[in-house]
PDB file of C-alpha atoms in Angstrom:
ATOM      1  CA  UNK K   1      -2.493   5.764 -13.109  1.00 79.00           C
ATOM      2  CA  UNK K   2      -0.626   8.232 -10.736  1.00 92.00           C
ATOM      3  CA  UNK K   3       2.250   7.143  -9.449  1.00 94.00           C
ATOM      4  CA  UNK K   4       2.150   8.171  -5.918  1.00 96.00           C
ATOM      5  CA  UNK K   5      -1.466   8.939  -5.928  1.00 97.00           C
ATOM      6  CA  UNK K   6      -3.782   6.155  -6.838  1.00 97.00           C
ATOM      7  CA  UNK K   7      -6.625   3.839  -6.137  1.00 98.00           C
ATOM      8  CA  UNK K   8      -6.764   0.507  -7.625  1.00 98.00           C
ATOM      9  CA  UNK K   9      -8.970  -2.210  -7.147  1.00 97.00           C
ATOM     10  CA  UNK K  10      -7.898  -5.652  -4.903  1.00 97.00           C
ATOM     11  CA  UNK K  11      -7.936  -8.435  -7.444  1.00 96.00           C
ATOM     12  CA  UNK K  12      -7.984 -11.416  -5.024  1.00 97.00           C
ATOM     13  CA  UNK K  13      -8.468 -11.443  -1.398  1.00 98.00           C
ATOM     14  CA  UNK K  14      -7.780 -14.696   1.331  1.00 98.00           C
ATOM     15  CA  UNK K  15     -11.674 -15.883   1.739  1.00 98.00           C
ATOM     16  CA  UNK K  16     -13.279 -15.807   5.449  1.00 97.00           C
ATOM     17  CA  UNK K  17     -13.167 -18.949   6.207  1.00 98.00           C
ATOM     18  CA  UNK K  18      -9.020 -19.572   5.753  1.00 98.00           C
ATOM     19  CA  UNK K  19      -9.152 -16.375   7.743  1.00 98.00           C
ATOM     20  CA  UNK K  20     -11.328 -17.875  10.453  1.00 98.00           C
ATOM     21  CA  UNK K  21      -9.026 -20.946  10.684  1.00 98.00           C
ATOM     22  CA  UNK K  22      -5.917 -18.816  11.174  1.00 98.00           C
ATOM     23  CA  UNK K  23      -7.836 -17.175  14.211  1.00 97.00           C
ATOM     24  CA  UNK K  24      -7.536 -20.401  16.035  1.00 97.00           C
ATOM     25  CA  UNK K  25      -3.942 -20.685  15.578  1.00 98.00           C
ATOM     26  CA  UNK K  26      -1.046 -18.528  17.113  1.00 98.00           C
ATOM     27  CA  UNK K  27       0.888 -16.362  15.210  1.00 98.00           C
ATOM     28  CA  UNK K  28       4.271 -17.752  16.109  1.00 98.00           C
ATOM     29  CA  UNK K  29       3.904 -21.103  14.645  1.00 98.00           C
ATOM     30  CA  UNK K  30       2.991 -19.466  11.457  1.00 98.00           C
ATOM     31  CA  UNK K  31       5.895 -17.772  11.713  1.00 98.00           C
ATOM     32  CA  UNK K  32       7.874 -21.007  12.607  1.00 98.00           C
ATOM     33  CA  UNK K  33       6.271 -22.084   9.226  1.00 98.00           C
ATOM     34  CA  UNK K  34       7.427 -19.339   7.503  1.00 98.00           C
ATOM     35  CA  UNK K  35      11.159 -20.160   7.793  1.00 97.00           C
ATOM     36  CA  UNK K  36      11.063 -17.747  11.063  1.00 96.00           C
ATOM     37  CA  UNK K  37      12.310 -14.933   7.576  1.00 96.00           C
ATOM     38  CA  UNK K  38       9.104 -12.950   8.496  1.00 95.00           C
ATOM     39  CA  UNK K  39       7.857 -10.527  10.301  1.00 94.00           C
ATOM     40  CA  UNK K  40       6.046  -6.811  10.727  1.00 94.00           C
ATOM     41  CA  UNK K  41       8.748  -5.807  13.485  1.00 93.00           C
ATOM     42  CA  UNK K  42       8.779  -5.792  16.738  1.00 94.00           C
ATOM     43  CA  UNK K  43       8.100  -1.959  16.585  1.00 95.00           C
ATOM     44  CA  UNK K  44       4.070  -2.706  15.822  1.00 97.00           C
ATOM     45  CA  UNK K  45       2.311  -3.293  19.083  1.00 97.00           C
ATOM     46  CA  UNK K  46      -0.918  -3.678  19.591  1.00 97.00           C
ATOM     47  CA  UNK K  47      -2.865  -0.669  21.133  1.00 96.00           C
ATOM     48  CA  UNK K  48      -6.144  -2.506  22.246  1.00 95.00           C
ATOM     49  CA  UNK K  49      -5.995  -5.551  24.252  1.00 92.00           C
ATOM     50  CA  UNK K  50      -4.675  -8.516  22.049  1.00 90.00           C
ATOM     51  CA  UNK K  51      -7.845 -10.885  22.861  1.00 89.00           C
ATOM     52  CA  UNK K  52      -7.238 -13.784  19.822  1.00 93.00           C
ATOM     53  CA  UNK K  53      -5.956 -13.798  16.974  1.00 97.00           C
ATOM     54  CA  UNK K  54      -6.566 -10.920  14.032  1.00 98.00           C
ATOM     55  CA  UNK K  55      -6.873 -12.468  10.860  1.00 98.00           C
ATOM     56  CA  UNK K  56      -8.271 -11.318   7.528  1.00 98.00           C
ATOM     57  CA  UNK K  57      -7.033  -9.966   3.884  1.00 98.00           C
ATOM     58  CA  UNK K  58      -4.848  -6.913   3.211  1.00 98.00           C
ATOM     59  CA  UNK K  59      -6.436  -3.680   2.260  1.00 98.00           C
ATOM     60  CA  UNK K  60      -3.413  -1.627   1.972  1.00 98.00           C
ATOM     61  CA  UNK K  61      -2.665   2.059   1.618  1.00 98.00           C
ATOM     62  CA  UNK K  62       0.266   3.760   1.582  1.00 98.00           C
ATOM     63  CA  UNK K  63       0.341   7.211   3.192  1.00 97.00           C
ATOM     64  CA  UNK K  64       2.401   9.926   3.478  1.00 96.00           C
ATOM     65  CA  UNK K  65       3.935  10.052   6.711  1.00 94.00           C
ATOM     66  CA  UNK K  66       1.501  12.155   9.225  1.00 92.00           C
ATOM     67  CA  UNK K  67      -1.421  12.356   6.364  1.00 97.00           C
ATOM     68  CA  UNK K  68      -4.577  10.127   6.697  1.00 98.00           C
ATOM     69  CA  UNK K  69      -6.229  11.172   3.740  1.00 98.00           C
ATOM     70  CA  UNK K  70      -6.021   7.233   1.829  1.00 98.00           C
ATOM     71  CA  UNK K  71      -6.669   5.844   4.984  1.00 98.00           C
ATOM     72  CA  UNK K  72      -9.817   7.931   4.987  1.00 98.00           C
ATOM     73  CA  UNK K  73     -10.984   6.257   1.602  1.00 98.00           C
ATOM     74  CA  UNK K  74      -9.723   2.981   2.515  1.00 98.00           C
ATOM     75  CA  UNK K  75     -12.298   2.720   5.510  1.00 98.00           C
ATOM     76  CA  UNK K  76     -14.910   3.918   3.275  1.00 98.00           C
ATOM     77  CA  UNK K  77     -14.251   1.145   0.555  1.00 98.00           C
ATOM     78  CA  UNK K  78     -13.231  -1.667   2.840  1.00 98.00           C
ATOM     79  CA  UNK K  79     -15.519  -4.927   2.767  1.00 98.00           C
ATOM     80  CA  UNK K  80     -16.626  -6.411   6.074  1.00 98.00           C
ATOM     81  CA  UNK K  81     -13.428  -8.912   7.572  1.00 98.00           C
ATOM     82  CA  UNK K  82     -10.600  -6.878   5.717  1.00 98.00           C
ATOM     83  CA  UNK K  83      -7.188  -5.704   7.670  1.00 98.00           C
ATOM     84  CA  UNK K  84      -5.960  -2.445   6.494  1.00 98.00           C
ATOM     85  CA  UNK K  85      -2.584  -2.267   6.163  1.00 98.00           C
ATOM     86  CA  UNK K  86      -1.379   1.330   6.491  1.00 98.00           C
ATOM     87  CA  UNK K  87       2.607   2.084   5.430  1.00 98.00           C
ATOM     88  CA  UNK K  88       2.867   5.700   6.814  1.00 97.00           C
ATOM     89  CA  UNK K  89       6.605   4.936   6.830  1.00 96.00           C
ATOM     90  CA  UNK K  90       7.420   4.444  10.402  1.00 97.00           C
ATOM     91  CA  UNK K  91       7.152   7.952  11.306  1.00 96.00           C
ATOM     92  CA  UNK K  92       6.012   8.676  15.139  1.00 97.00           C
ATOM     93  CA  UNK K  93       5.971  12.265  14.936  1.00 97.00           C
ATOM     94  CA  UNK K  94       2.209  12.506  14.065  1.00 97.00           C
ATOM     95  CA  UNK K  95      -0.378  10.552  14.392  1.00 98.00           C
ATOM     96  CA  UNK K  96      -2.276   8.876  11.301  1.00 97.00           C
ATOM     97  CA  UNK K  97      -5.687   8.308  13.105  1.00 97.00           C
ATOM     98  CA  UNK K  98      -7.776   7.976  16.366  1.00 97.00           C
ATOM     99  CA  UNK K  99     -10.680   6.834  17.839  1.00 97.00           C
ATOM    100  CA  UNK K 100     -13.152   8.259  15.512  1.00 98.00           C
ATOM    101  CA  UNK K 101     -11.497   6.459  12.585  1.00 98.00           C
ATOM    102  CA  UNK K 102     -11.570   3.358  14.750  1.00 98.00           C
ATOM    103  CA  UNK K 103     -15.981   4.083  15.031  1.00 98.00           C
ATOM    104  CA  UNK K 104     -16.127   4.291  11.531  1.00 98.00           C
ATOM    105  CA  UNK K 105     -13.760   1.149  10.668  1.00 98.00           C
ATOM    106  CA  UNK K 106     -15.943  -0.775  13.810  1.00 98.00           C
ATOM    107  CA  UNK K 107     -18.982   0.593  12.173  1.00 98.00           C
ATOM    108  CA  UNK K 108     -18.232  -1.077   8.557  1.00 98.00           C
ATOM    109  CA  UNK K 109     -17.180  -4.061   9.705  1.00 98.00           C
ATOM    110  CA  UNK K 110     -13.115  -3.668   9.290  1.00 98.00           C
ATOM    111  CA  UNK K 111     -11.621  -6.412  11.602  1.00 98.00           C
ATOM    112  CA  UNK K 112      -9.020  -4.506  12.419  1.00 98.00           C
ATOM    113  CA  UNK K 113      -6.210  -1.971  11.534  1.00 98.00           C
ATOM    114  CA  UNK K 114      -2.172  -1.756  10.821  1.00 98.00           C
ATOM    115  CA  UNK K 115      -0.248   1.560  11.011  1.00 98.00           C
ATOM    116  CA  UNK K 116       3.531   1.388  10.398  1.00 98.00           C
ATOM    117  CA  UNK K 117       3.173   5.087  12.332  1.00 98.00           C
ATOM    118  CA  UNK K 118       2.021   6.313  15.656  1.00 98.00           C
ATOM    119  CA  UNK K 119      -1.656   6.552  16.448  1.00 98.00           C
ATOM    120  CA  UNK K 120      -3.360   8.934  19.088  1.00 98.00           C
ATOM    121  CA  UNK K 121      -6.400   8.550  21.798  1.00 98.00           C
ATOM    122  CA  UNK K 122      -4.799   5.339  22.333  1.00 97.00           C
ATOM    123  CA  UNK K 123      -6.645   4.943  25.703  1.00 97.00           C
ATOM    124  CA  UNK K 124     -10.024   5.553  24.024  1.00 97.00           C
ATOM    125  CA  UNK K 125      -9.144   2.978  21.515  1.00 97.00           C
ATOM    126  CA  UNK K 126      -7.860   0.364  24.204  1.00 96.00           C
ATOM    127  CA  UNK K 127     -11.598   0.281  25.893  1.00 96.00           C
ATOM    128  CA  UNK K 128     -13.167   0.530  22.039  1.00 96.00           C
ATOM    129  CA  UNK K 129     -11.507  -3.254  21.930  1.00 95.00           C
ATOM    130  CA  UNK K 130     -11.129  -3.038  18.255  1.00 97.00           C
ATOM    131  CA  UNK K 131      -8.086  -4.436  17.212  1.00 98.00           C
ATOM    132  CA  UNK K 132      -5.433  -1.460  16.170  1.00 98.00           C
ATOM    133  CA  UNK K 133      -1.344  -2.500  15.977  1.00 98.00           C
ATOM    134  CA  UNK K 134       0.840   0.400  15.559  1.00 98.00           C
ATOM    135  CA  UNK K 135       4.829   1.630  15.693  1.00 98.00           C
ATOM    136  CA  UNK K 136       3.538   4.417  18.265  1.00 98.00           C
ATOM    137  CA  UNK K 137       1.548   7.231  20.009  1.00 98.00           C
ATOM    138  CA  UNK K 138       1.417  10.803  19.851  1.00 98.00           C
ATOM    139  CA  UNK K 139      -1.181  13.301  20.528  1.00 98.00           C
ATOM    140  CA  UNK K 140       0.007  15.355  17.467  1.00 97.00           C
ATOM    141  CA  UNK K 141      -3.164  14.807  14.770  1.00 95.00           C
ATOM    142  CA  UNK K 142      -2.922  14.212  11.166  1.00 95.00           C
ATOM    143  CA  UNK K 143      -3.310  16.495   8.052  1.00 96.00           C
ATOM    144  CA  UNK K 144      -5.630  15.314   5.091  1.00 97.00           C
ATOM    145  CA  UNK K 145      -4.301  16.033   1.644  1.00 96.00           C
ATOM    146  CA  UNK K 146      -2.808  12.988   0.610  1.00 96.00           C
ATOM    147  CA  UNK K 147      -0.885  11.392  -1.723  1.00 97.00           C
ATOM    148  CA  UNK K 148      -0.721   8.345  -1.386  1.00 98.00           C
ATOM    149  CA  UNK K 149      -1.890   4.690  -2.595  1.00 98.00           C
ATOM    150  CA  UNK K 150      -4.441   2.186  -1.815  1.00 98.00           C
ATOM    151  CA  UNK K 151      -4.012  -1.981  -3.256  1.00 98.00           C
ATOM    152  CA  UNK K 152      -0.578  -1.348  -4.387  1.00 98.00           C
ATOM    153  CA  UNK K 153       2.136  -3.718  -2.848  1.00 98.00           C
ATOM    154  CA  UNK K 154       3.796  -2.164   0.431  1.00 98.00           C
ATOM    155  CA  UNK K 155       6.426  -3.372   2.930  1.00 97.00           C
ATOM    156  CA  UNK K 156       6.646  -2.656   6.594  1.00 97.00           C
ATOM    157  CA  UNK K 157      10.457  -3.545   8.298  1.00 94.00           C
ATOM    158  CA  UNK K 158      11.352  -5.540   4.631  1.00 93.00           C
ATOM    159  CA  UNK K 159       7.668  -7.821   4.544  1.00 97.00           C
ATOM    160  CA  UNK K 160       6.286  -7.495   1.266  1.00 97.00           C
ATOM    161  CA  UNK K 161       2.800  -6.931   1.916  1.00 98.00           C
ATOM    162  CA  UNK K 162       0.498  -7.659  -1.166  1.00 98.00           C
ATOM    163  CA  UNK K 163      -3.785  -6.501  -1.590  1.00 98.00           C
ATOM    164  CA  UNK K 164      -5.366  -9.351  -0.564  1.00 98.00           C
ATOM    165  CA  UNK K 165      -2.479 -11.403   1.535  1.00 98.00           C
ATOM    166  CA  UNK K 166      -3.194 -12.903   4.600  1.00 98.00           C
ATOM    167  CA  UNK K 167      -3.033 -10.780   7.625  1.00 98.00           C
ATOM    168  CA  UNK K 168      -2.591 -11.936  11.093  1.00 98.00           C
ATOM    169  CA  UNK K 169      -1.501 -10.396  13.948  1.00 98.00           C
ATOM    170  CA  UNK K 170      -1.789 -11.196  18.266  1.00 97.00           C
ATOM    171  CA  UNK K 171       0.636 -10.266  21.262  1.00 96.00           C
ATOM    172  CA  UNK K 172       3.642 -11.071  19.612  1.00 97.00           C
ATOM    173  CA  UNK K 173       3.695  -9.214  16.107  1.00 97.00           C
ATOM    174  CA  UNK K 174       2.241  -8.954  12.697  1.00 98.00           C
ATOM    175  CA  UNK K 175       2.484 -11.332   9.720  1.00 98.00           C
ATOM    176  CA  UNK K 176       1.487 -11.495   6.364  1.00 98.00           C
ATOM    177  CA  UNK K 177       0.673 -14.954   4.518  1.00 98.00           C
ATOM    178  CA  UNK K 178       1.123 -14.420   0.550  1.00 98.00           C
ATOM    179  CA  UNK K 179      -1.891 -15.269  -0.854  1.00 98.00           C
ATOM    180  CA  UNK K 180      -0.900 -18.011  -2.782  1.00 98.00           C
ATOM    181  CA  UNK K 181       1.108 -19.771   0.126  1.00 98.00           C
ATOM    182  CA  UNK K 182      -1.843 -19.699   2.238  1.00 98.00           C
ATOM    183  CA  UNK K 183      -3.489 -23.292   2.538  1.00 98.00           C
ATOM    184  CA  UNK K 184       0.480 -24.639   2.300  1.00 98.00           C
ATOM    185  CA  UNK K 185       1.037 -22.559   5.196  1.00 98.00           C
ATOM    186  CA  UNK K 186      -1.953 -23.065   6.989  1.00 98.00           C
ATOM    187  CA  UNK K 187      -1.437 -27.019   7.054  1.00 98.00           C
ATOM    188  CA  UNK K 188       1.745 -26.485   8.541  1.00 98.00           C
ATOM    189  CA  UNK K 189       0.903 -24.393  11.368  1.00 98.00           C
ATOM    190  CA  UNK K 190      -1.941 -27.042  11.999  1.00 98.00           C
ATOM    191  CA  UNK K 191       0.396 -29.279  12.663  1.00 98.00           C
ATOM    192  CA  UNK K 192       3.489 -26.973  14.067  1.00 98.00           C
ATOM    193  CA  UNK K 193       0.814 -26.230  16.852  1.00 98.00           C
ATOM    194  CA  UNK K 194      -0.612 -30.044  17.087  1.00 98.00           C
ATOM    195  CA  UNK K 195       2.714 -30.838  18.209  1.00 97.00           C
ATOM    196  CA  UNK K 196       3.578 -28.177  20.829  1.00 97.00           C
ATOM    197  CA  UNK K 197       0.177 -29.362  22.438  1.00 97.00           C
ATOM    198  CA  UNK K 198       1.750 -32.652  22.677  1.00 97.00           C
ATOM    199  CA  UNK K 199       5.058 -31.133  24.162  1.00 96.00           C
ATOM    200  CA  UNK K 200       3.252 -29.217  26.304  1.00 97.00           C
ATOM    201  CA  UNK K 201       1.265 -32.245  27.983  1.00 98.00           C
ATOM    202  CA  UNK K 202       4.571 -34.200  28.077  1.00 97.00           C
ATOM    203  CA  UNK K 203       5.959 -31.495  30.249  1.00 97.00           C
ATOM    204  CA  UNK K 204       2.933 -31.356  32.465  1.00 98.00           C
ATOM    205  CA  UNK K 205       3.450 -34.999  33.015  1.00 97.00           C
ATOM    206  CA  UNK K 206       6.925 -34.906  33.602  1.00 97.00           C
ATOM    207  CA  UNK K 207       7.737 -37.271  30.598  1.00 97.00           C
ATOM    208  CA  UNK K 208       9.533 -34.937  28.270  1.00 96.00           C
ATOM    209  CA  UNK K 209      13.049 -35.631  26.967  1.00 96.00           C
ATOM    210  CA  UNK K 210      15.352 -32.678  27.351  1.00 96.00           C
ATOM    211  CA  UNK K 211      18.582 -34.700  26.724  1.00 97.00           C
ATOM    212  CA  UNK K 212      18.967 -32.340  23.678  1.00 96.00           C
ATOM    213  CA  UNK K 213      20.112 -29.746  25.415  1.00 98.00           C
ATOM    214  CA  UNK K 214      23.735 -31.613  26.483  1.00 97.00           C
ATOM    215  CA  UNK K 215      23.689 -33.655  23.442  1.00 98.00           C
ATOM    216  CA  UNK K 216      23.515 -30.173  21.766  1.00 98.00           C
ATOM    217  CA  UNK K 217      26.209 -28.368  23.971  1.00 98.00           C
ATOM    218  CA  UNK K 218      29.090 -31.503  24.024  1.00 97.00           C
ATOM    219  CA  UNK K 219      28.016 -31.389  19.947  1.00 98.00           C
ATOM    220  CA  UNK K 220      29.227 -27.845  19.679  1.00 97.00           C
ATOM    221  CA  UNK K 221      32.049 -28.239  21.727  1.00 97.00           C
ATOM    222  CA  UNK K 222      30.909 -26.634  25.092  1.00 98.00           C
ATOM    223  CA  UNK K 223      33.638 -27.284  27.717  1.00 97.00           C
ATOM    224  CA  UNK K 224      32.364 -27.575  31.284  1.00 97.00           C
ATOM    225  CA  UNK K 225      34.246 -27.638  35.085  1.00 94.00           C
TER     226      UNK K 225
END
């Protein structure tokens, strides 16, 4: 195949229902989980109104900066519950898509969409309440003559994004499980969030311990008055 130009099939894909039990669960414990070495940037922000948590596996395309012609396919070939992951390379100068994209990716069942780019009609979107993260806006539209990749392996601010990884995404970033780290990570973040629950009930009740905090400062040598 093309190097540069390409279509290749997703061998593997997260099923639904690990997907479904990442939706319960916030991204940042996942993260926590994750060694806190991971992380789509803090330049992707969600356009619509974060409502939950996005989750479902990577359909990814990688797209010349300001060109939406793999995207196009991509939306076309996507199965019902996928993320597409778009690398348009960070650029903000023109937009890779708008709100009739986001009708036809609502229409086929996408869960939700990634550009590492700017988008445009970004009010339209917002009240479409489909769930769109993105570097950026910019009424400038896109051009349509590729080249450009779909299910090859992409990376957005140094996280290796694989076809088929998890993707999840709320208010405070993207992430992306590798597909084979899944159910290991997804035990832990059961658990990471089990016990903020606790802490957070402690503190409502006035019986949490913060003597950490000055065992932690004479520890490192603070020097108070």
């Amino acid at each position: 195949m093309t190097i540069g130009f390409c279509v290749r099939k997703r061998r593997r894909a997260v099923s639904a229902a690990l997907a479904e039990e990442f939706s319960k669960l916030p991204v940042a414990n996942a993260s926590d989980c994750m060694s806190r070495m991971f992380a789509g940037g803090s330049r992707l922000r969600p356009i619509h109104d974060p409502d939950g948590v996005l989750a479902g596996p990577a359909l990814t395309v990688r797209a010349r900066p300001g060109d939406n012609l793999m995207l196009h396919h991509a939306l076309d070939i996507a199965e019902p519950g996928d993320v597409i992951v778009v690398d348009a390379g960070g650029d903000l100068t023109t937009a890779t898509m708008g709100e009739i994209m986001v009708g036809i990716a609502q229409r086929n069942k996408v869960a939700g969409i990634i550009i590492y780019g700017a988008i445009r009609d970004a009010e339209e979107i917002n009240r479409m309440k489909f769930p769109v993260y993105a570097a950026g806006v910019t009424h400038r539209g896109p051009y349509k003559d590729g080249p450009g990749e779909i299910n090859t392996a992409i990376a957005i601010e140094g996280m290796v994004i694989e076809p088929g990884d998890l993707i999840i995404a709320d208010g405070d970033g993207v992430l992306s499980i590798p597909y084979d780290e899944v159910e290991t990570v997804l035990a832990a973040t059961k658990k990471k969030f089990a016990a903020e629950q606790e802490e957070i009930a402690r503190i409502a009740a006035r019986t949490d311990d913060r003597s950490w905090v000055l065992n932690t400062l004479n520890a490192r040598g603070c020097e108070f008055e």
